[in-house]
mmCIF file of C-alpha atoms and ligand atoms in Angstrom:
data_model
loop_
_atom_site.group_PDB
_atom_site.id
_atom_site.type_symbol
_atom_site.label_atom_id
_atom_site.label_comp_id
_atom_site.label_asym_id
_atom_site.label_seq_id
_atom_site.Cartn_x
_atom_site.Cartn_y
_atom_site.Cartn_z
ATOM 1 C CA MET A 1 23.822 8.320 -9.748
ATOM 2 C CA SER A 2 21.603 9.604 -12.522
ATOM 3 C CA LYS A 3 21.884 13.259 -13.506
ATOM 4 C CA GLU A 4 18.289 13.901 -12.499
ATOM 5 C CA LEU A 5 18.747 12.339 -9.085
ATOM 6 C CA ALA A 6 21.972 14.254 -8.499
ATOM 7 C CA SER A 7 20.057 17.396 -9.271
ATOM 8 C CA ILE A 8 17.271 16.433 -6.817
ATOM 9 C CA LYS A 9 19.572 15.602 -3.907
ATOM 10 C CA GLY A 10 21.628 18.680 -4.712
ATOM 11 C CA GLN A 11 18.560 20.808 -3.979
ATOM 12 C CA PHE A 12 18.526 19.682 -0.327
ATOM 13 C CA PRO A 13 21.067 21.587 1.791
ATOM 14 C CA SER A 14 20.791 19.092 4.662
ATOM 15 C CA LEU A 15 21.690 16.194 2.363
ATOM 16 C CA ARG A 16 24.019 17.531 -0.287
ATOM 17 C CA ASP A 17 27.216 17.317 1.799
ATOM 18 C CA GLY A 18 26.552 13.547 2.179
ATOM 19 C CA GLY A 19 27.002 13.704 5.971
ATOM 20 C CA VAL A 20 24.041 11.451 6.655
ATOM 21 C CA VAL A 21 22.343 8.567 4.900
ATOM 22 C CA TYR A 22 18.777 9.696 5.442
ATOM 23 C CA LEU A 23 16.239 6.882 5.436
ATOM 24 C CA ASP A 24 13.636 8.415 7.735
ATOM 25 C CA THR A 25 11.464 10.379 5.327
ATOM 26 C CA ALA A 26 8.331 8.627 6.626
ATOM 27 C CA ALA A 27 8.951 10.467 9.920
ATOM 28 C CA THR A 28 9.934 13.812 8.369
ATOM 29 C CA ALA A 29 11.210 14.729 4.919
ATOM 30 C CA GLN A 30 14.070 17.166 4.370
ATOM 31 C CA MET A 31 13.301 20.543 2.757
ATOM 32 C CA PRO A 32 14.646 21.692 -0.617
ATOM 33 C CA ASP A 33 16.177 25.130 -1.272
ATOM 34 C CA ARG A 34 12.990 26.197 -3.038
ATOM 35 C CA VAL A 35 10.973 25.861 0.184
ATOM 36 C CA LEU A 36 13.661 27.351 2.421
ATOM 37 C CA ASP A 37 14.012 30.339 0.080
ATOM 38 C CA ARG A 38 10.266 30.918 0.140
ATOM 39 C CA LEU A 39 10.216 30.801 3.959
ATOM 40 C CA VAL A 40 13.114 33.270 4.215
ATOM 41 C CA GLY A 41 11.474 35.459 1.557
ATOM 42 C CA PHE A 42 8.244 35.608 3.529
ATOM 43 C CA GLU A 43 9.914 36.310 6.858
ATOM 44 C CA THR A 44 12.274 38.947 5.498
ATOM 45 C CA SER A 45 10.225 40.830 2.960
ATOM 46 C CA GLY A 46 6.597 39.803 3.188
ATOM 47 C CA ARG A 47 5.794 39.154 6.830
ATOM 48 C CA GLY A 48 2.363 40.342 7.861
ATOM 49 C CA ASN A 49 -0.855 38.902 9.224
ATOM 50 C CA VAL A 50 -3.483 37.476 6.922
ATOM 51 C CA HIS A 51 -7.100 38.680 6.740
ATOM 52 C CA ASP A 52 -6.140 42.064 8.277
ATOM 53 C CA GLY A 53 -5.435 43.927 5.036
ATOM 54 C CA GLY A 54 -4.781 47.616 5.482
ATOM 55 C CA HIS A 55 -1.148 47.667 4.393
ATOM 56 C CA ARG A 56 0.925 46.103 1.695
ATOM 57 C CA LEU A 57 2.746 43.546 3.842
ATOM 58 C CA ALA A 58 -0.517 42.164 5.210
ATOM 59 C CA GLN A 59 -1.936 42.069 1.707
ATOM 60 C CA ARG A 60 1.156 40.274 0.405
ATOM 61 C CA ALA A 61 0.977 37.746 3.252
ATOM 62 C CA PHE A 62 -2.708 37.152 2.550
ATOM 63 C CA ASP A 63 -2.104 36.707 -1.177
ATOM 64 C CA GLN A 64 0.698 34.219 -0.590
ATOM 65 C CA TYR A 65 -1.313 32.330 2.028
ATOM 66 C CA GLU A 66 -4.280 32.003 -0.317
ATOM 67 C CA ALA A 67 -1.988 31.077 -3.223
ATOM 68 C CA ALA A 68 -0.694 28.231 -1.048
ATOM 69 C CA ARG A 69 -4.270 26.971 -0.780
ATOM 70 C CA GLY A 70 -4.321 26.929 -4.565
ATOM 71 C CA SER A 71 -1.102 24.887 -4.644
ATOM 72 C CA VAL A 72 -2.645 22.323 -2.316
ATOM 73 C CA ALA A 73 -5.766 22.157 -4.496
ATOM 74 C CA ARG A 74 -3.633 21.580 -7.627
ATOM 75 C CA PHE A 75 -1.638 18.861 -5.871
ATOM 76 C CA LEU A 76 -4.835 17.071 -4.842
ATOM 77 C CA GLY A 77 -6.438 17.521 -8.268
ATOM 78 C CA VAL A 78 -9.382 19.512 -6.932
ATOM 79 C CA CYS A 79 -10.706 22.804 -8.298
ATOM 80 C CA ALA A 80 -12.074 24.493 -5.209
ATOM 81 C CA ASN A 81 -9.641 26.336 -2.932
ATOM 82 C CA ASP A 82 -12.391 26.720 -0.319
ATOM 83 C CA GLU A 83 -12.285 22.950 0.237
ATOM 84 C CA ILE A 84 -8.748 23.265 1.636
ATOM 85 C CA VAL A 85 -8.479 23.872 5.385
ATOM 86 C CA PHE A 86 -5.025 24.505 6.845
ATOM 87 C CA SER A 87 -4.464 22.725 10.134
ATOM 88 C CA TYR A 88 -1.691 21.582 12.424
ATOM 89 C CA GLY A 89 -0.331 18.451 10.748
ATOM 90 C CA ALA A 90 -2.297 15.346 9.814
ATOM 91 C CA THR A 91 -3.055 14.954 13.513
ATOM 92 C CA GLY A 92 -4.667 18.393 13.618
ATOM 93 C CA ALA A 93 -6.607 17.690 10.435
ATOM 94 C CA ILE A 94 -7.999 14.396 11.724
ATOM 95 C CA ASN A 95 -8.873 15.944 15.088
ATOM 96 C CA LEU A 96 -10.649 18.764 13.266
ATOM 97 C CA ALA A 97 -12.669 16.220 11.297
ATOM 98 C CA CYS A 98 -13.339 14.175 14.410
ATOM 99 C CA PHE A 99 -14.608 17.056 16.564
ATOM 100 C CA THR A 100 -16.724 18.633 13.842
ATOM 101 C CA LEU A 101 -18.193 15.487 12.275
ATOM 102 C CA GLY A 102 -18.539 13.957 15.722
ATOM 103 C CA ARG A 103 -21.185 16.510 16.669
ATOM 104 C CA LEU A 104 -23.415 15.029 13.964
ATOM 105 C CA PHE A 105 -23.182 11.467 15.302
ATOM 106 C CA VAL A 106 -25.630 9.967 17.799
ATOM 107 C CA PRO A 107 -25.251 7.044 20.230
ATOM 108 C CA GLY A 108 -25.115 3.739 18.408
ATOM 109 C CA ASP A 109 -23.644 5.238 15.230
ATOM 110 C CA GLU A 110 -20.652 3.325 13.941
ATOM 111 C CA ILE A 111 -17.214 4.333 12.703
ATOM 112 C CA VAL A 112 -15.026 1.885 10.809
ATOM 113 C CA LEU A 113 -11.236 2.217 11.174
ATOM 114 C CA SER A 114 -8.466 -0.277 10.478
ATOM 115 C CA VAL A 115 -5.991 -1.954 12.792
ATOM 116 C CA LEU A 116 -3.148 -0.510 10.694
ATOM 117 C CA GLU A 117 -3.898 3.119 11.526
ATOM 118 C CA HIS A 118 -1.416 5.551 13.025
ATOM 119 C CA HIS A 119 -2.531 6.522 16.548
ATOM 120 C CA SER A 120 -3.660 9.877 15.164
ATOM 121 C CA ASN A 121 -6.418 8.086 13.248
ATOM 122 C CA ILE A 122 -7.473 5.916 16.182
ATOM 123 C CA VAL A 123 -7.211 7.833 19.438
ATOM 124 C CA PRO A 124 -9.415 10.840 18.481
ATOM 125 C CA TRP A 125 -12.167 8.451 17.321
ATOM 126 C CA GLN A 126 -11.817 6.349 20.469
ATOM 127 C CA ARG A 127 -12.314 9.431 22.635
ATOM 128 C CA LEU A 128 -15.262 10.550 20.511
ATOM 129 C CA ALA A 129 -16.815 7.085 20.721
ATOM 130 C CA GLN A 130 -16.429 7.053 24.506
ATOM 131 C CA GLU A 131 -17.990 10.508 24.849
ATOM 132 C CA ARG A 132 -20.898 9.977 22.462
ATOM 133 C CA GLY A 133 -21.632 6.265 22.806
ATOM 134 C CA LEU A 134 -20.475 5.373 19.294
ATOM 135 C CA VAL A 135 -19.318 1.960 18.130
ATOM 136 C CA LEU A 136 -15.875 1.506 16.572
ATOM 137 C CA ARG A 137 -15.237 -1.369 14.201
ATOM 138 C CA PHE A 138 -11.844 -2.311 12.793
ATOM 139 C CA ILE A 139 -10.823 -3.658 9.404
ATOM 140 C CA PRO A 140 -8.270 -6.395 10.188
ATOM 141 C CA ALA A 141 -4.862 -6.803 8.544
ATOM 142 C CA THR A 142 -3.595 -9.604 6.338
ATOM 143 C CA PRO A 143 -0.398 -11.366 7.453
ATOM 144 C CA LYS A 144 1.451 -9.251 4.849
ATOM 145 C CA GLY A 145 0.283 -6.015 6.412
ATOM 146 C CA ARG A 146 -2.515 -4.929 4.082
ATOM 147 C CA LEU A 147 -6.059 -4.041 5.056
ATOM 148 C CA ASP A 148 -8.079 -7.238 4.785
ATOM 149 C CA LEU A 149 -11.064 -5.994 2.823
ATOM 150 C CA SER A 150 -12.799 -9.367 2.726
ATOM 151 C CA PHE A 151 -14.664 -8.342 5.921
ATOM 152 C CA LEU A 152 -15.914 -5.010 4.576
ATOM 153 C CA GLY A 153 -19.458 -6.224 3.957
ATOM 154 C CA ASP A 154 -19.842 -7.212 7.644
ATOM 155 C CA LEU A 155 -18.076 -4.179 9.039
ATOM 156 C CA VAL A 156 -19.764 -1.381 7.105
ATOM 157 C CA THR A 157 -23.338 -1.728 8.345
ATOM 158 C CA PRO A 158 -26.299 0.631 7.831
ATOM 159 C CA ARG A 159 -25.364 2.248 11.205
ATOM 160 C CA CYS A 160 -21.958 3.245 9.818
ATOM 161 C CA ARG A 161 -21.469 7.029 9.501
ATOM 162 C CA LEU A 162 -17.787 7.122 8.619
ATOM 163 C CA VAL A 163 -14.952 4.936 7.382
ATOM 164 C CA ALA A 164 -11.550 6.430 8.252
ATOM 165 C CA VAL A 165 -8.499 4.619 6.900
ATOM 166 C CA THR A 166 -4.905 5.243 5.974
ATOM 167 C CA HIS A 167 -3.930 5.664 2.321
ATOM 168 C CA CYS A 168 -0.571 4.050 3.068
ATOM 169 C CA SER A 169 0.534 2.275 6.239
ATOM 170 C CA ASN A 170 3.451 3.931 8.026
ATOM 171 C CA VAL A 171 4.489 0.444 9.220
ATOM 172 C CA THR A 172 4.108 -1.840 6.203
ATOM 173 C CA GLY A 173 4.209 0.578 3.262
ATOM 174 C CA ALA A 174 1.024 -1.055 1.909
ATOM 175 C CA VAL A 175 -1.155 1.284 -0.140
ATOM 176 C CA THR A 176 -4.856 0.880 0.576
ATOM 177 C CA GLN A 177 -7.237 -0.012 -2.235
ATOM 178 C CA LEU A 178 -9.797 2.673 -1.596
ATOM 179 C CA ALA A 179 -12.358 1.805 -4.302
ATOM 180 C CA PRO A 180 -14.038 -1.100 -2.432
ATOM 181 C CA ILE A 181 -14.079 0.969 0.761
ATOM 182 C CA VAL A 182 -15.687 3.919 -0.994
ATOM 183 C CA SER A 183 -18.372 1.738 -2.570
ATOM 184 C CA ALA A 184 -19.138 -0.024 0.723
ATOM 185 C CA ALA A 185 -19.447 3.358 2.458
ATOM 186 C CA ARG A 186 -21.575 4.824 -0.347
ATOM 187 C CA ALA A 187 -23.951 1.871 -0.164
ATOM 188 C CA VAL A 188 -24.888 2.829 3.424
ATOM 189 C CA GLY A 189 -24.531 6.615 3.073
ATOM 190 C CA ALA A 190 -21.325 6.803 5.142
ATOM 191 C CA LEU A 191 -18.464 9.233 4.553
ATOM 192 C CA VAL A 192 -14.877 8.187 3.819
ATOM 193 C CA LEU A 193 -11.939 9.976 5.427
ATOM 194 C CA VAL A 194 -8.456 9.087 4.253
ATOM 195 C CA ASP A 195 -5.251 9.688 6.194
ATOM 196 C CA GLY A 196 -2.830 10.609 3.409
ATOM 197 C CA ALA A 197 0.160 11.408 5.657
ATOM 198 C CA GLN A 198 2.298 8.632 4.119
ATOM 199 C CA ARG A 199 0.908 8.816 0.601
ATOM 200 C CA VAL A 200 1.344 12.514 -0.216
ATOM 201 C CA PRO A 201 5.178 12.460 -0.014
ATOM 202 C CA HIS A 202 5.139 9.930 -2.858
ATOM 203 C CA GLY A 203 3.494 12.115 -5.481
ATOM 204 C CA PRO A 204 0.383 14.069 -6.448
ATOM 205 C CA VAL A 205 -2.976 12.626 -5.416
ATOM 206 C CA ASP A 206 -6.079 12.499 -7.609
ATOM 207 C CA ILE A 207 -8.861 13.085 -5.095
ATOM 208 C CA PRO A 208 -11.737 13.080 -7.628
ATOM 209 C CA ALA A 209 -10.561 9.672 -8.896
ATOM 210 C CA LEU A 210 -10.430 8.325 -5.346
ATOM 211 C CA GLY A 211 -13.983 9.484 -4.704
ATOM 212 C CA VAL A 212 -13.399 10.049 -0.989
ATOM 213 C CA ASP A 213 -14.981 12.762 1.163
ATOM 214 C CA LEU A 214 -12.164 13.955 3.409
ATOM 215 C CA TYR A 215 -8.383 13.717 3.065
ATOM 216 C CA ALA A 216 -5.754 14.672 5.667
ATOM 217 C CA PHE A 217 -1.986 15.079 5.455
ATOM 218 C CA SER A 218 1.054 16.769 7.028
ATOM 219 C CA GLY A 219 3.374 19.347 5.479
ATOM 220 C CA HIS A 220 6.608 18.167 7.053
ATOM 221 C CA LYS A 221 6.434 14.712 5.454
ATOM 222 C CA ALA A 222 5.879 16.326 2.044
ATOM 223 C CA TYR A 223 9.109 18.365 1.905
ATOM 224 C CA GLY A 224 7.455 21.313 3.641
ATOM 225 C CA PRO A 225 7.673 22.892 7.101
ATOM 226 C CA THR A 226 6.502 21.419 10.397
ATOM 227 C CA GLY A 227 3.402 22.799 12.117
ATOM 228 C CA ILE A 228 1.179 22.715 9.043
ATOM 229 C CA GLY A 229 -1.243 20.178 7.637
ATOM 230 C CA VAL A 230 -4.290 20.048 5.458
ATOM 231 C CA LEU A 231 -7.810 18.785 5.752
ATOM 232 C CA TRP A 232 -9.443 18.642 2.345
ATOM 233 C CA ALA A 233 -13.177 17.949 2.431
ATOM 234 C CA ARG A 234 -15.924 18.142 -0.146
ATOM 235 C CA ARG A 235 -17.665 21.507 -0.045
ATOM 236 C CA GLU A 236 -20.999 19.930 0.972
ATOM 237 C CA VAL A 237 -19.309 18.164 3.885
ATOM 238 C CA LEU A 238 -17.579 21.309 5.156
ATOM 239 C CA ALA A 239 -20.770 23.335 4.755
ATOM 240 C CA GLY A 240 -22.574 21.085 7.240
ATOM 241 C CA LEU A 241 -19.961 21.409 9.985
ATOM 242 C CA GLU A 242 -19.799 23.763 12.961
ATOM 243 C CA PRO A 243 -16.453 25.375 13.839
ATOM 244 C CA PHE A 244 -13.792 23.350 15.645
ATOM 245 C CA MET A 245 -11.819 26.067 17.464
ATOM 246 C CA SER A 246 -13.182 29.579 17.666
ATOM 247 C CA GLY A 247 -11.840 33.091 18.135
ATOM 248 C CA GLY A 248 -10.512 35.690 15.720
ATOM 249 C CA GLN A 249 -10.267 35.353 11.935
ATOM 250 C CA MET A 250 -13.195 32.918 11.660
ATOM 251 C CA ILE A 251 -16.132 35.149 12.595
ATOM 252 C CA GLU A 252 -18.584 37.175 10.579
ATOM 253 C CA ASN A 253 -20.093 39.178 13.436
ATOM 254 C CA VAL A 254 -19.747 39.086 17.225
ATOM 255 C CA THR A 255 -22.001 40.525 19.932
ATOM 256 C CA LEU A 256 -21.703 39.964 23.661
ATOM 257 C CA GLU A 257 -24.294 37.224 23.378
ATOM 258 C CA ASN A 258 -23.501 35.503 20.143
ATOM 259 C CA ALA A 259 -21.309 35.123 17.060
ATOM 260 C CA THR A 260 -21.796 34.158 13.452
ATOM 261 C CA PHE A 261 -19.096 32.506 11.433
ATOM 262 C CA LEU A 262 -17.409 32.892 8.077
ATOM 263 C CA PRO A 263 -17.988 30.160 5.511
ATOM 264 C CA PRO A 264 -15.404 27.370 5.058
ATOM 265 C CA PRO A 265 -12.446 27.262 5.002
ATOM 266 C CA GLN A 266 -11.997 30.361 7.251
ATOM 267 C CA ARG A 267 -14.636 28.986 9.637
ATOM 268 C CA PHE A 268 -12.137 26.272 10.568
ATOM 269 C CA GLU A 269 -9.029 28.458 10.819
ATOM 270 C CA ALA A 270 -9.455 30.331 14.103
ATOM 271 C CA GLY A 271 -6.721 32.731 15.146
ATOM 272 C CA THR A 272 -3.605 33.705 13.236
ATOM 273 C CA PRO A 273 -2.805 30.621 11.167
ATOM 274 C CA PRO A 274 0.683 29.179 10.564
ATOM 275 C CA ILE A 275 1.218 31.604 7.688
ATOM 276 C CA ALA A 276 4.870 30.966 6.827
ATOM 277 C CA GLN A 277 4.312 27.222 7.162
ATOM 278 C CA ALA A 278 1.344 27.290 4.784
ATOM 279 C CA ILE A 279 3.329 29.315 2.254
ATOM 280 C CA GLY A 280 6.238 26.877 2.660
ATOM 281 C CA LEU A 281 3.892 23.935 2.133
ATOM 282 C CA GLY A 282 2.549 25.548 -1.038
ATOM 283 C CA ALA A 283 6.141 25.905 -2.286
ATOM 284 C CA ALA A 284 6.879 22.277 -1.412
ATOM 285 C CA LEU A 285 3.851 20.952 -3.282
ATOM 286 C CA ASP A 286 4.606 23.181 -6.307
ATOM 287 C CA TRP A 287 8.141 21.819 -6.220
ATOM 288 C CA MET A 288 6.837 18.244 -6.083
ATOM 289 C CA LEU A 289 4.491 18.937 -8.997
ATOM 290 C CA GLY A 290 7.573 19.877 -11.023
ATOM 291 C CA LEU A 291 9.141 16.412 -10.647
ATOM 292 C CA ASP A 292 8.693 13.650 -13.191
ATOM 293 C CA TRP A 293 6.646 11.183 -11.163
ATOM 294 C CA SER A 294 6.903 8.307 -13.600
ATOM 295 C CA VAL A 295 10.692 8.457 -13.148
ATOM 296 C CA GLN A 296 10.338 8.952 -9.387
ATOM 297 C CA ARG A 297 7.986 5.992 -8.997
ATOM 298 C CA GLU A 298 10.206 3.720 -11.061
ATOM 299 C CA ARG A 299 13.219 4.650 -8.942
ATOM 300 C CA GLU A 300 11.310 4.217 -5.705
ATOM 301 C CA ALA A 301 10.225 0.744 -6.833
ATOM 302 C CA GLU A 302 13.830 -0.202 -7.683
ATOM 303 C CA LEU A 303 15.105 1.038 -4.337
ATOM 304 C CA THR A 304 12.278 -0.657 -2.436
ATOM 305 C CA GLU A 305 13.103 -3.917 -4.202
ATOM 306 C CA ALA A 306 16.787 -3.458 -3.301
ATOM 307 C CA LEU A 307 15.851 -2.837 0.330
ATOM 308 C CA LEU A 308 13.570 -5.879 0.520
ATOM 309 C CA ASP A 309 16.028 -8.091 -1.303
ATOM 310 C CA GLY A 310 18.939 -6.950 0.871
ATOM 311 C CA LEU A 311 16.955 -7.523 4.078
ATOM 312 C CA ASP A 312 15.851 -10.980 2.857
ATOM 313 C CA ARG A 313 19.506 -11.983 2.513
ATOM 314 C CA LEU A 314 20.560 -10.989 6.032
ATOM 315 C CA PRO A 315 20.453 -13.755 8.667
ATOM 316 C CA GLY A 316 17.737 -13.334 11.307
ATOM 317 C CA VAL A 317 16.220 -10.307 9.567
ATOM 318 C CA ARG A 318 12.485 -10.364 8.874
ATOM 319 C CA PRO A 319 11.026 -7.656 6.639
ATOM 320 C CA ILE A 320 7.427 -6.719 7.479
ATOM 321 C CA GLY A 321 4.858 -5.863 4.836
ATOM 322 C CA PRO A 322 4.055 -6.898 1.256
ATOM 323 C CA ARG A 323 6.837 -8.626 -0.701
ATOM 324 C CA THR A 324 5.700 -7.040 -3.927
ATOM 325 C CA LEU A 325 6.037 -3.616 -5.468
ATOM 326 C CA VAL A 326 2.362 -3.415 -6.418
ATOM 327 C CA LEU A 327 0.441 -1.001 -4.176
ATOM 328 C CA ARG A 328 3.523 -0.653 -2.001
ATOM 329 C CA GLN A 329 5.675 2.322 -1.126
ATOM 330 C CA GLY A 330 9.264 2.608 0.010
ATOM 331 C CA VAL A 331 8.450 2.335 3.705
ATOM 332 C CA VAL A 332 10.168 -0.865 4.855
ATOM 333 C CA SER A 333 9.988 -2.109 8.449
ATOM 334 C CA PHE A 334 11.823 -5.146 9.752
ATOM 335 C CA THR A 335 12.956 -6.971 12.858
ATOM 336 C CA ALA A 336 16.412 -8.442 13.482
ATOM 337 C CA GLU A 337 16.595 -11.518 15.697
ATOM 338 C CA GLY A 338 18.376 -10.940 18.989
ATOM 339 C CA ILE A 339 18.841 -7.185 18.520
ATOM 340 C CA CYS A 340 16.472 -4.732 20.109
ATOM 341 C CA ASP A 341 15.185 -2.145 17.647
ATOM 342 C CA GLU A 342 16.303 0.801 19.722
ATOM 343 C CA THR A 343 19.863 -0.529 19.877
ATOM 344 C CA LEU A 344 19.793 -1.239 16.158
ATOM 345 C CA CYS A 345 18.664 2.295 15.414
ATOM 346 C CA ARG A 346 21.471 3.726 17.578
ATOM 347 C CA GLU A 347 24.079 1.424 16.011
ATOM 348 C CA LEU A 348 22.959 2.481 12.535
ATOM 349 C CA ASP A 349 23.107 6.114 13.602
ATOM 350 C CA ARG A 350 26.723 5.582 14.813
ATOM 351 C CA ARG A 351 27.456 4.476 11.252
ATOM 352 C CA GLY A 352 25.813 7.573 9.783
ATOM 353 C CA VAL A 353 22.475 5.977 8.829
ATOM 354 C CA ALA A 354 19.230 7.603 10.046
ATOM 355 C CA VAL A 355 16.262 5.231 10.420
ATOM 356 C CA ARG A 356 13.441 5.012 12.956
ATOM 357 C CA SER A 357 12.609 2.310 15.490
ATOM 358 C CA GLY A 358 9.842 1.597 17.990
ATOM 359 C CA HIS A 359 6.110 1.070 17.677
ATOM 360 C CA LEU A 360 5.914 3.903 15.113
ATOM 361 C CA CYS A 361 2.798 5.347 16.808
ATOM 362 C CA ALA A 362 0.938 2.257 15.638
ATOM 363 C CA GLN A 363 0.670 -0.087 18.614
ATOM 364 C CA PRO A 364 -2.498 -1.846 17.364
ATOM 365 C CA ALA A 365 -0.707 -2.447 14.036
ATOM 366 C CA MET A 366 2.244 -3.953 15.924
ATOM 367 C CA SER A 367 -0.126 -6.344 17.743
ATOM 368 C CA ALA A 368 -1.877 -7.266 14.502
ATOM 369 C CA LEU A 369 1.471 -8.040 12.872
ATOM 370 C CA GLY A 370 2.729 -9.987 15.892
ATOM 371 C CA VAL A 371 5.671 -7.730 16.782
ATOM 372 C CA ALA A 372 6.363 -5.425 19.710
ATOM 373 C CA SER A 373 8.391 -2.956 17.706
ATOM 374 C CA VAL A 374 10.281 -2.643 14.423
ATOM 375 C CA THR A 375 13.044 -0.718 12.725
ATOM 376 C CA ARG A 376 11.959 1.217 9.649
ATOM 377 C CA ALA A 377 13.880 2.480 6.633
ATOM 378 C CA SER A 378 11.894 4.860 4.454
ATOM 379 C CA LEU A 379 12.657 6.478 1.119
ATOM 380 C CA GLY A 380 12.218 10.018 -0.154
ATOM 381 C CA CYS A 381 12.478 11.472 -3.633
ATOM 382 C CA TYR A 382 16.165 12.205 -2.929
ATOM 383 C CA SER A 383 17.016 8.608 -1.933
ATOM 384 C CA GLU A 384 19.501 6.765 -4.082
ATOM 385 C CA ALA A 385 21.011 3.293 -4.493
ATOM 386 C CA ALA A 386 24.100 4.339 -2.503
ATOM 387 C CA ASP A 387 21.861 5.140 0.511
ATOM 388 C CA VAL A 388 20.281 1.694 0.411
ATOM 389 C CA GLU A 389 23.686 0.066 -0.014
ATOM 390 C CA ALA A 390 25.201 2.012 2.904
ATOM 391 C CA PHE A 391 22.245 1.046 5.099
ATOM 392 C CA LEU A 392 22.446 -2.655 4.181
ATOM 393 C CA ASN A 393 26.233 -2.704 4.702
ATOM 394 C CA ALA A 394 25.906 -1.043 8.107
ATOM 395 C CA LEU A 395 23.128 -3.446 9.128
ATOM 396 C CA SER A 396 25.113 -6.447 7.952
ATOM 397 C CA GLU A 397 28.155 -5.266 9.940
ATOM 398 C CA ILE A 398 26.043 -4.836 13.112
ATOM 399 C CA ILE A 399 24.610 -8.340 12.704
ATOM 400 C CA ARG A 400 28.084 -9.831 12.077
ATOM 401 C CA GLU A 401 29.515 -8.109 15.146
ATOM 402 C CA ARG A 402 26.625 -9.356 17.268
ATOM 403 C CA GLY A 403 27.177 -12.879 15.945
ATOM 404 C CA ARG A 404 30.880 -12.755 16.882
ATOM 405 C CA ARG A 405 30.039 -11.566 20.421
ATOM 406 C CA ALA A 406 27.320 -14.173 20.975
HETATM 407 N N1 PLP B 1 -0.831 9.281 9.804
HETATM 408 C C1 PLP B 1 0.223 8.551 9.431
HETATM 409 C C2 PLP B 1 0.002 7.360 8.533
HETATM 410 C C3 PLP B 1 1.498 8.896 9.860
HETATM 411 O O1 PLP B 1 2.542 8.165 9.473
HETATM 412 C C4 PLP B 1 1.653 10.022 10.700
HETATM 413 C C5 PLP B 1 2.983 10.392 11.213
HETATM 414 O O2 PLP B 1 3.908 9.634 11.191
HETATM 415 C C6 PLP B 1 0.518 10.748 11.061
HETATM 416 C C7 PLP B 1 -0.716 10.356 10.582
HETATM 417 C C8 PLP B 1 0.596 11.949 11.955
HETATM 418 O O3 PLP B 1 1.320 12.965 11.351
HETATM 419 P P1 PLP B 1 1.716 14.273 12.172
HETATM 420 O O4 PLP B 1 2.475 13.796 13.372
HETATM 421 O O5 PLP B 1 2.557 15.038 11.214
HETATM 422 O O6 PLP B 1 0.459 14.964 12.533
#
């Protein structure tokens, strides 16, 4: 183990005793000391409500909450803190976008999604389409689990108002080439929303370079707390949207008949927000910004290659997703002939290896890839060669035992 990696894993209390081989970061990442300390610090010596002012604890809470917005902005490479809306996970962020943008759409308008989306980037749009008479179109997948962009020209028509796609598939690990999507959308005046839930845990994002309009992600997959997410949107986009939820903290003035609202981002943060979680997320993203991402990416590529290679060698095992390290992250799904994924997951757990199995909240992706369910091993910045080896050894043992029993 390299010194740097030892020092990364050593910063994670849930991992440093080596009790579990954790290969489920795509579901939820573990939290480093830095984030846990910040959460405890807030709860023990800074707890107060934001926006209330009036006393020093409230002021401190407000300052830390707003500083966390700044951390998110730095991580996404954007300058404006008021483009950062805190929400409840990527799901909350996409729903916020869906309900607010949706009010601007009229019957017959079109939204383009892809078949590889997580349910959280399909179901809200389906419900919106049903309510407002919109048309949904889907970018298909290639056999290797990438978005097949050869159909873009047909799919993104002049009626298209929005293209909403994942930055990285939670099933195949494929990273989406956003440039052609952005130019197709621009050509017809449509917006582009990107679900960054699986991309953000793998390093800082350069939003201006991507040229997209909205970007959503979850805190808990990015080494931060649960219950917090982010919707980033260009200032002009946010400015044109009505509130999503309403109540306290988002109003300017209220009478018995009417209310006026604060500008973004407060307009979209009704009620007491998840303050500790936002502060924890800010700490997590600051912590990530302190890592050397060229080293991290190289290591992730090596480990992904080791995973793919190891799976290729096992009898009856079929890895899903691109067999290349280009535009591919360490999210590796597979099927094993004759073993149900749920059983496989439990058997791996018995051997101390944590992976995920099932449809991964991506049933249309499963259909497109011709599988009912998969088992998925996913890497985090603390993953190491020994984790991959332990996983492959455990899997090989399970397959051997099955073979002997058959
Ligand atoms: N989008 C993708 C690609 C995901 O993988 C997930 C969760 O696995 C989500 C969205 C939803 O994230 P959350 O459940 O944190 O809201």
